[in-house]
mmCIF file of C-alpha atoms in Angstrom:
data_model
loop_
_atom_site.group_PDB
_atom_site.id
_atom_site.type_symbol
_atom_site.label_atom_id
_atom_site.label_comp_id
_atom_site.label_asym_id
_atom_site.label_seq_id
_atom_site.Cartn_x
_atom_site.Cartn_y
_atom_site.Cartn_z
ATOM 1 C CA GLY A 181 -14.757 2.436 1.745
ATOM 2 C CA GLU A 182 -11.269 4.496 1.157
ATOM 3 C CA SER A 183 -9.362 4.719 4.158
ATOM 4 C CA VAL A 184 -9.309 8.274 5.883
ATOM 5 C CA GLY A 185 -6.007 8.603 8.108
ATOM 6 C CA LEU A 186 -6.517 12.024 9.990
ATOM 7 C CA HIS A 187 -5.125 10.913 13.259
ATOM 8 C CA LEU A 188 -3.196 7.959 13.288
ATOM 9 C CA PRO A 189 -4.189 6.031 16.599
ATOM 10 C CA THR A 190 -0.753 5.035 18.668
ATOM 11 C CA LEU A 191 -0.056 1.797 20.621
ATOM 12 C CA SER A 192 2.850 2.278 22.961
ATOM 13 C CA VAL A 193 4.517 -1.008 24.107
ATOM 14 C CA GLN A 194 7.346 -1.846 26.295
ATOM 15 C CA GLU A 195 10.307 -3.952 24.595
ATOM 16 C CA GLY A 196 9.657 -7.687 24.841
ATOM 17 C CA ASP A 197 5.974 -7.277 25.446
ATOM 18 C CA ASN A 198 3.352 -8.381 22.793
ATOM 19 C CA SER A 199 1.667 -6.072 20.557
ATOM 20 C CA ILE A 200 -1.767 -6.292 19.141
ATOM 21 C CA ILE A 201 -2.788 -4.108 16.385
ATOM 22 C CA ASN A 202 -6.648 -4.309 15.166
ATOM 23 C CA CYS A 203 -8.203 -3.316 11.916
ATOM 24 C CA ALA A 204 -11.961 -3.388 10.894
ATOM 25 C CA TYR A 205 -12.390 -3.895 7.637
ATOM 26 C CA SER A 206 -15.137 -2.630 5.036
ATOM 27 C CA ASN A 207 -16.125 -4.899 2.399
ATOM 28 C CA SER A 208 -17.571 -8.150 3.143
ATOM 29 C CA ALA A 209 -16.640 -9.538 -0.407
ATOM 30 C CA SER A 210 -12.984 -9.205 0.336
ATOM 31 C CA ASP A 211 -11.277 -12.283 0.150
ATOM 32 C CA TYR A 212 -7.524 -11.735 0.746
ATOM 33 C CA PHE A 213 -6.012 -9.556 3.702
ATOM 34 C CA ILE A 214 -2.541 -8.016 4.048
ATOM 35 C CA TRP A 215 -0.658 -6.477 6.849
ATOM 36 C CA TYR A 216 2.174 -3.840 5.879
ATOM 37 C CA LYS A 217 4.978 -2.052 7.786
ATOM 38 C CA GLN A 218 5.987 1.343 6.924
ATOM 39 C CA GLU A 219 8.864 3.125 8.375
ATOM 40 C CA SER A 220 9.611 6.662 7.934
ATOM 41 C CA GLY A 221 10.854 7.622 4.364
ATOM 42 C CA LYS A 222 10.131 4.277 3.132
ATOM 43 C CA GLY A 223 7.273 2.263 1.153
ATOM 44 C CA PRO A 224 5.006 0.031 3.199
ATOM 45 C CA GLN A 225 6.767 -3.343 3.342
ATOM 46 C CA PHE A 226 4.676 -7.004 3.304
ATOM 47 C CA ILE A 227 4.649 -8.508 6.727
ATOM 48 C CA ILE A 228 2.121 -11.341 6.296
ATOM 49 C CA ASP A 229 -1.371 -12.126 4.599
ATOM 50 C CA ILE A 230 -4.333 -14.613 5.016
ATOM 51 C CA ARG A 231 -6.918 -15.585 2.727
ATOM 52 C CA SER A 232 -10.666 -15.409 3.765
ATOM 53 C CA ASN A 233 -10.632 -19.103 4.009
ATOM 54 C CA MET A 234 -8.354 -19.122 7.034
ATOM 55 C CA ASP A 235 -8.932 -17.527 10.500
ATOM 56 C CA LYS A 236 -5.193 -17.521 11.614
ATOM 57 C CA ARG A 237 -1.967 -17.592 9.822
ATOM 58 C CA GLN A 238 1.601 -17.284 11.371
ATOM 59 C CA GLY A 239 4.657 -16.189 10.566
ATOM 60 C CA GLN A 240 7.965 -15.170 12.213
ATOM 61 C CA ARG A 241 6.781 -13.271 15.458
ATOM 62 C CA VAL A 242 3.823 -12.617 13.850
ATOM 63 C CA THR A 243 0.483 -13.798 13.813
ATOM 64 C CA VAL A 244 -3.007 -12.798 11.848
ATOM 65 C CA LEU A 245 -6.238 -13.481 12.880
ATOM 66 C CA LEU A 246 -9.402 -12.985 10.600
ATOM 67 C CA ASN A 247 -12.827 -12.697 11.877
ATOM 68 C CA LYS A 248 -15.174 -12.511 9.111
ATOM 69 C CA THR A 249 -18.294 -12.642 11.097
ATOM 70 C CA VAL A 250 -17.107 -9.109 12.537
ATOM 71 C CA LYS A 251 -14.986 -8.288 9.813
ATOM 72 C CA HIS A 252 -12.220 -7.799 12.072
ATOM 73 C CA LEU A 253 -8.365 -8.376 11.642
ATOM 74 C CA SER A 254 -5.810 -8.275 13.869
ATOM 75 C CA LEU A 255 -1.850 -8.306 13.743
ATOM 76 C CA GLN A 256 -0.244 -9.593 16.762
ATOM 77 C CA ILE A 257 3.870 -9.316 17.289
ATOM 78 C CA ALA A 258 5.502 -11.375 19.857
ATOM 79 C CA ALA A 259 8.369 -10.137 21.991
ATOM 80 C CA THR A 260 8.332 -6.449 20.249
ATOM 81 C CA GLN A 261 11.507 -5.008 19.396
ATOM 82 C CA PRO A 262 12.422 -1.193 18.950
ATOM 83 C CA GLY A 263 12.910 -2.071 15.155
ATOM 84 C CA ASP A 264 9.240 -3.083 15.158
ATOM 85 C CA SER A 265 8.430 0.706 15.548
ATOM 86 C CA ALA A 266 6.740 2.042 12.682
ATOM 87 C CA VAL A 267 3.167 2.457 10.989
ATOM 88 C CA TYR A 268 1.181 -0.583 10.223
ATOM 89 C CA PHE A 269 -1.459 -0.994 7.889
ATOM 90 C CA CYS A 270 -3.941 -3.584 7.189
ATOM 91 C CA ALA A 271 -5.460 -3.724 3.558
ATOM 92 C CA GLU A 272 -8.221 -5.945 1.907
ATOM 93 C CA LYS A 273 -8.705 -7.212 -1.740
ATOM 94 C CA GLU A 274 -11.958 -7.793 -3.139
ATOM 95 C CA SER A 275 -12.287 -11.149 -5.017
ATOM 96 C CA GLY A 276 -12.446 -10.609 -8.789
ATOM 97 C CA GLY A 277 -9.334 -10.768 -10.173
ATOM 98 C CA TYR A 278 -7.913 -7.477 -9.744
ATOM 99 C CA ASN A 279 -5.154 -6.297 -7.198
ATOM 100 C CA LYS A 280 -6.718 -3.079 -5.803
ATOM 101 C CA LEU A 281 -6.228 -2.799 -1.910
ATOM 102 C CA ILE A 282 -7.988 -0.805 0.092
ATOM 103 C CA PHE A 283 -6.094 0.285 2.959
ATOM 104 C CA GLY A 284 -7.082 0.843 6.694
ATOM 105 C CA ALA A 285 -6.142 4.316 8.152
ATOM 106 C CA GLY A 286 -2.820 2.786 9.811
ATOM 107 C CA THR A 287 -1.653 2.495 13.494
ATOM 108 C CA ARG A 288 1.668 3.916 14.710
ATOM 109 C CA LEU A 289 3.524 1.347 17.079
ATOM 110 C CA ALA A 290 6.091 2.826 19.559
ATOM 111 C CA VAL A 291 8.068 0.786 21.438
ATOM 112 C CA HIS A 292 10.113 1.878 24.714
ATOM 113 C CA PRO A 293 13.003 0.202 26.033
ATOM 114 C CA LYS B 14 16.403 -10.056 -7.149
ATOM 115 C CA ALA B 15 15.694 -6.434 -7.316
ATOM 116 C CA GLY B 16 13.047 -4.840 -5.562
ATOM 117 C CA VAL B 17 10.505 -2.160 -6.850
ATOM 118 C CA THR B 18 12.430 0.904 -8.540
ATOM 119 C CA GLN B 19 10.781 4.258 -8.335
ATOM 120 C CA THR B 20 12.022 7.528 -9.805
ATOM 121 C CA PRO B 21 12.699 9.880 -8.966
ATOM 122 C CA ARG B 22 12.690 9.911 -5.172
ATOM 123 C CA TYR B 23 11.916 13.545 -4.735
ATOM 124 C CA LEU B 24 10.370 16.101 -6.878
ATOM 125 C CA ILE B 25 8.993 19.861 -6.695
ATOM 126 C CA LYS B 26 6.996 21.189 -9.225
ATOM 127 C CA THR B 27 4.920 24.101 -9.628
ATOM 128 C CA ARG B 28 1.378 24.712 -10.202
ATOM 129 C CA GLY B 29 0.073 24.237 -13.600
ATOM 130 C CA GLN B 30 3.220 22.187 -14.325
ATOM 131 C CA GLN B 31 2.979 18.315 -15.179
ATOM 132 C CA VAL B 32 4.827 15.527 -14.239
ATOM 133 C CA THR B 33 5.799 11.725 -14.814
ATOM 134 C CA LEU B 34 6.929 9.374 -12.437
ATOM 135 C CA SER B 35 8.534 5.847 -13.279
ATOM 136 C CA CYS B 36 8.047 2.353 -11.955
ATOM 137 C CA SER B 37 10.162 -0.797 -12.553
ATOM 138 C CA PRO B 38 8.356 -3.571 -11.127
ATOM 139 C CA ILE B 39 10.400 -6.552 -9.378
ATOM 140 C CA SER B 40 11.687 -9.193 -12.441
ATOM 141 C CA GLY B 41 8.901 -11.565 -13.447
ATOM 142 C CA HIS B 42 5.886 -9.227 -11.803
ATOM 143 C CA ARG B 43 3.256 -8.347 -14.534
ATOM 144 C CA SER B 44 1.052 -6.231 -12.691
ATOM 145 C CA VAL B 45 1.542 -2.848 -11.032
ATOM 146 C CA SER B 46 -0.653 -0.415 -9.130
ATOM 147 C CA TRP B 47 0.035 3.160 -8.306
ATOM 148 C CA TYR B 48 -1.324 4.728 -4.777
ATOM 149 C CA GLN B 49 -1.312 8.120 -3.257
ATOM 150 C CA GLN B 50 -0.203 8.376 0.366
ATOM 151 C CA THR B 51 -1.417 11.773 2.255
ATOM 152 C CA PRO B 52 -1.582 12.755 5.808
ATOM 153 C CA GLY B 53 -4.879 13.814 5.343
ATOM 154 C CA GLN B 54 -6.406 10.374 2.963
ATOM 155 C CA GLY B 55 -4.026 8.180 3.605
ATOM 156 C CA LEU B 56 -3.074 5.304 0.915
ATOM 157 C CA GLN B 57 -5.613 5.520 -1.714
ATOM 158 C CA PHE B 58 -5.348 3.495 -5.044
ATOM 159 C CA LEU B 59 -4.734 5.338 -8.146
ATOM 160 C CA PHE B 60 -4.835 2.873 -11.151
ATOM 161 C CA GLU B 61 -3.775 -1.143 -12.140
ATOM 162 C CA TYR B 62 -2.018 -2.189 -15.178
ATOM 163 C CA PHE B 63 -1.690 -5.525 -16.379
ATOM 164 C CA SER B 64 -0.305 -6.644 -19.762
ATOM 165 C CA GLU B 65 0.095 -2.816 -20.938
ATOM 166 C CA THR B 66 -3.799 -2.326 -20.242
ATOM 167 C CA GLN B 67 -5.462 -0.287 -17.227
ATOM 168 C CA ARG B 68 -7.695 -2.982 -15.507
ATOM 169 C CA ASN B 69 -8.779 -0.952 -12.534
ATOM 170 C CA LYS B 70 -8.861 2.787 -11.891
ATOM 171 C CA GLY B 71 -9.622 4.399 -8.368
ATOM 172 C CA ASN B 72 -11.575 7.758 -7.733
ATOM 173 C CA PHE B 73 -8.946 10.383 -9.064
ATOM 174 C CA PRO B 74 -9.782 13.074 -11.715
ATOM 175 C CA GLY B 75 -8.517 12.637 -15.332
ATOM 176 C CA ARG B 76 -5.363 14.610 -14.606
ATOM 177 C CA PHE B 77 -4.011 11.724 -13.346
ATOM 178 C CA SER B 78 -3.130 8.859 -15.885
ATOM 179 C CA GLY B 79 -0.884 6.168 -16.280
ATOM 180 C CA ARG B 80 0.729 3.615 -19.059
ATOM 181 C CA GLN B 81 2.561 0.393 -18.799
ATOM 182 C CA PHE B 82 4.880 -0.691 -21.282
ATOM 183 C CA SER B 83 5.673 -4.268 -22.663
ATOM 184 C CA ASN B 84 8.793 -4.689 -20.006
ATOM 185 C CA SER B 85 5.975 -4.088 -17.404
ATOM 186 C CA ARG B 86 7.690 -0.604 -16.489
ATOM 187 C CA SER B 87 5.049 1.808 -15.694
ATOM 188 C CA GLU B 88 4.266 5.327 -15.483
ATOM 189 C CA MET B 89 1.978 7.537 -14.302
ATOM 190 C CA ASN B 90 1.271 11.387 -15.199
ATOM 191 C CA VAL B 91 -0.134 14.435 -13.386
ATOM 192 C CA SER B 92 -1.074 17.100 -15.601
ATOM 193 C CA THR B 93 -2.002 20.757 -14.593
ATOM 194 C CA LEU B 94 -0.411 20.105 -10.893
ATOM 195 C CA GLU B 95 -2.493 21.354 -7.631
ATOM 196 C CA LEU B 96 -1.270 22.096 -4.697
ATOM 197 C CA GLY B 97 -3.295 19.149 -2.992
ATOM 198 C CA ASP B 98 -1.482 16.975 -5.411
ATOM 199 C CA SER B 99 1.474 16.779 -2.900
ATOM 200 C CA ALA B 100 1.906 13.582 -1.699
ATOM 201 C CA LEU B 101 3.951 10.048 -1.958
ATOM 202 C CA TYR B 102 3.190 8.400 -4.674
ATOM 203 C CA LEU B 103 3.716 4.599 -4.282
ATOM 204 C CA CYS B 104 3.903 1.926 -7.216
ATOM 205 C CA ALA B 105 3.090 -1.992 -5.840
ATOM 206 C CA SER B 106 4.336 -4.793 -7.944
ATOM 207 C CA SER B 107 2.769 -8.184 -8.060
ATOM 208 C CA LEU B 108 2.987 -11.236 -10.159
ATOM 209 C CA ALA B 109 -0.375 -11.102 -11.813
ATOM 210 C CA PRO B 110 -3.957 -10.007 -10.972
ATOM 211 C CA GLY B 111 -6.079 -11.729 -8.434
ATOM 212 C CA SER B 112 -6.368 -12.688 -4.904
ATOM 213 C CA GLY B 113 -3.766 -14.365 -2.969
ATOM 214 C CA THR B 114 -0.817 -12.380 -5.080
ATOM 215 C CA GLU B 115 1.188 -10.493 -2.906
ATOM 216 C CA ALA B 116 1.916 -6.699 -3.564
ATOM 217 C CA PHE B 117 5.578 -5.404 -3.306
ATOM 218 C CA PHE B 118 5.961 -1.442 -2.611
ATOM 219 C CA GLY B 119 8.799 0.667 -3.862
ATOM 220 C CA GLN B 120 10.221 3.638 -1.950
ATOM 221 C CA GLY B 121 7.952 6.153 -3.542
ATOM 222 C CA THR B 122 8.336 9.305 -5.345
ATOM 223 C CA ARG B 123 7.726 12.244 -2.904
ATOM 224 C CA LEU B 124 6.197 15.032 -5.068
ATOM 225 C CA THR B 125 5.449 18.694 -3.703
ATOM 226 C CA VAL B 126 3.684 21.244 -5.585
ATOM 227 C CA VAL B 127 4.382 24.772 -4.787
#
């Protein structure tokens, strides 16, 4: 279903630690998933994506894990930096040829020095 | 390569007025989607355009409409504005419809209805 984000959960980490942000998606027909980062006053910024035929994908300092059995997605950020502080959204796209994204509620990541 | 450009960045309108927002996608991208972002509802899909045709529509009233031009630029219109329409309106640009197509967002237009 559509996301409702009344109260954003917050993950607080120390600079240099690894961060893990979790997301439960809703539609078993979704076959493409994206993580976005949104800083204050800006639009969502693409971080990494994964297709449903994969269970792991790595980028620079980021890894996305997909567990289709329990409809769970996670974003791992290695050696978290103050610049990583933002709100992170997962998004799912249903197979079928359209670009409609269903967004999760978002998680605020706060990185402390 | 220029990113997604949305204009204007900020707007203040009065209840009952109408507003038009503009989005220029990344060069070569032909699919444009619109989203509304509010603190209460998060990011919600409004509609998607490809080849000047609306391909998909979210659960918004008919006061929300849009169109796409032959150069892929898109506009969305909200008529008879309500206080609850105050939001950040985001445009996303993709090469074409379909899974595995990355969507890139613009900075958004912040609409305030008073």
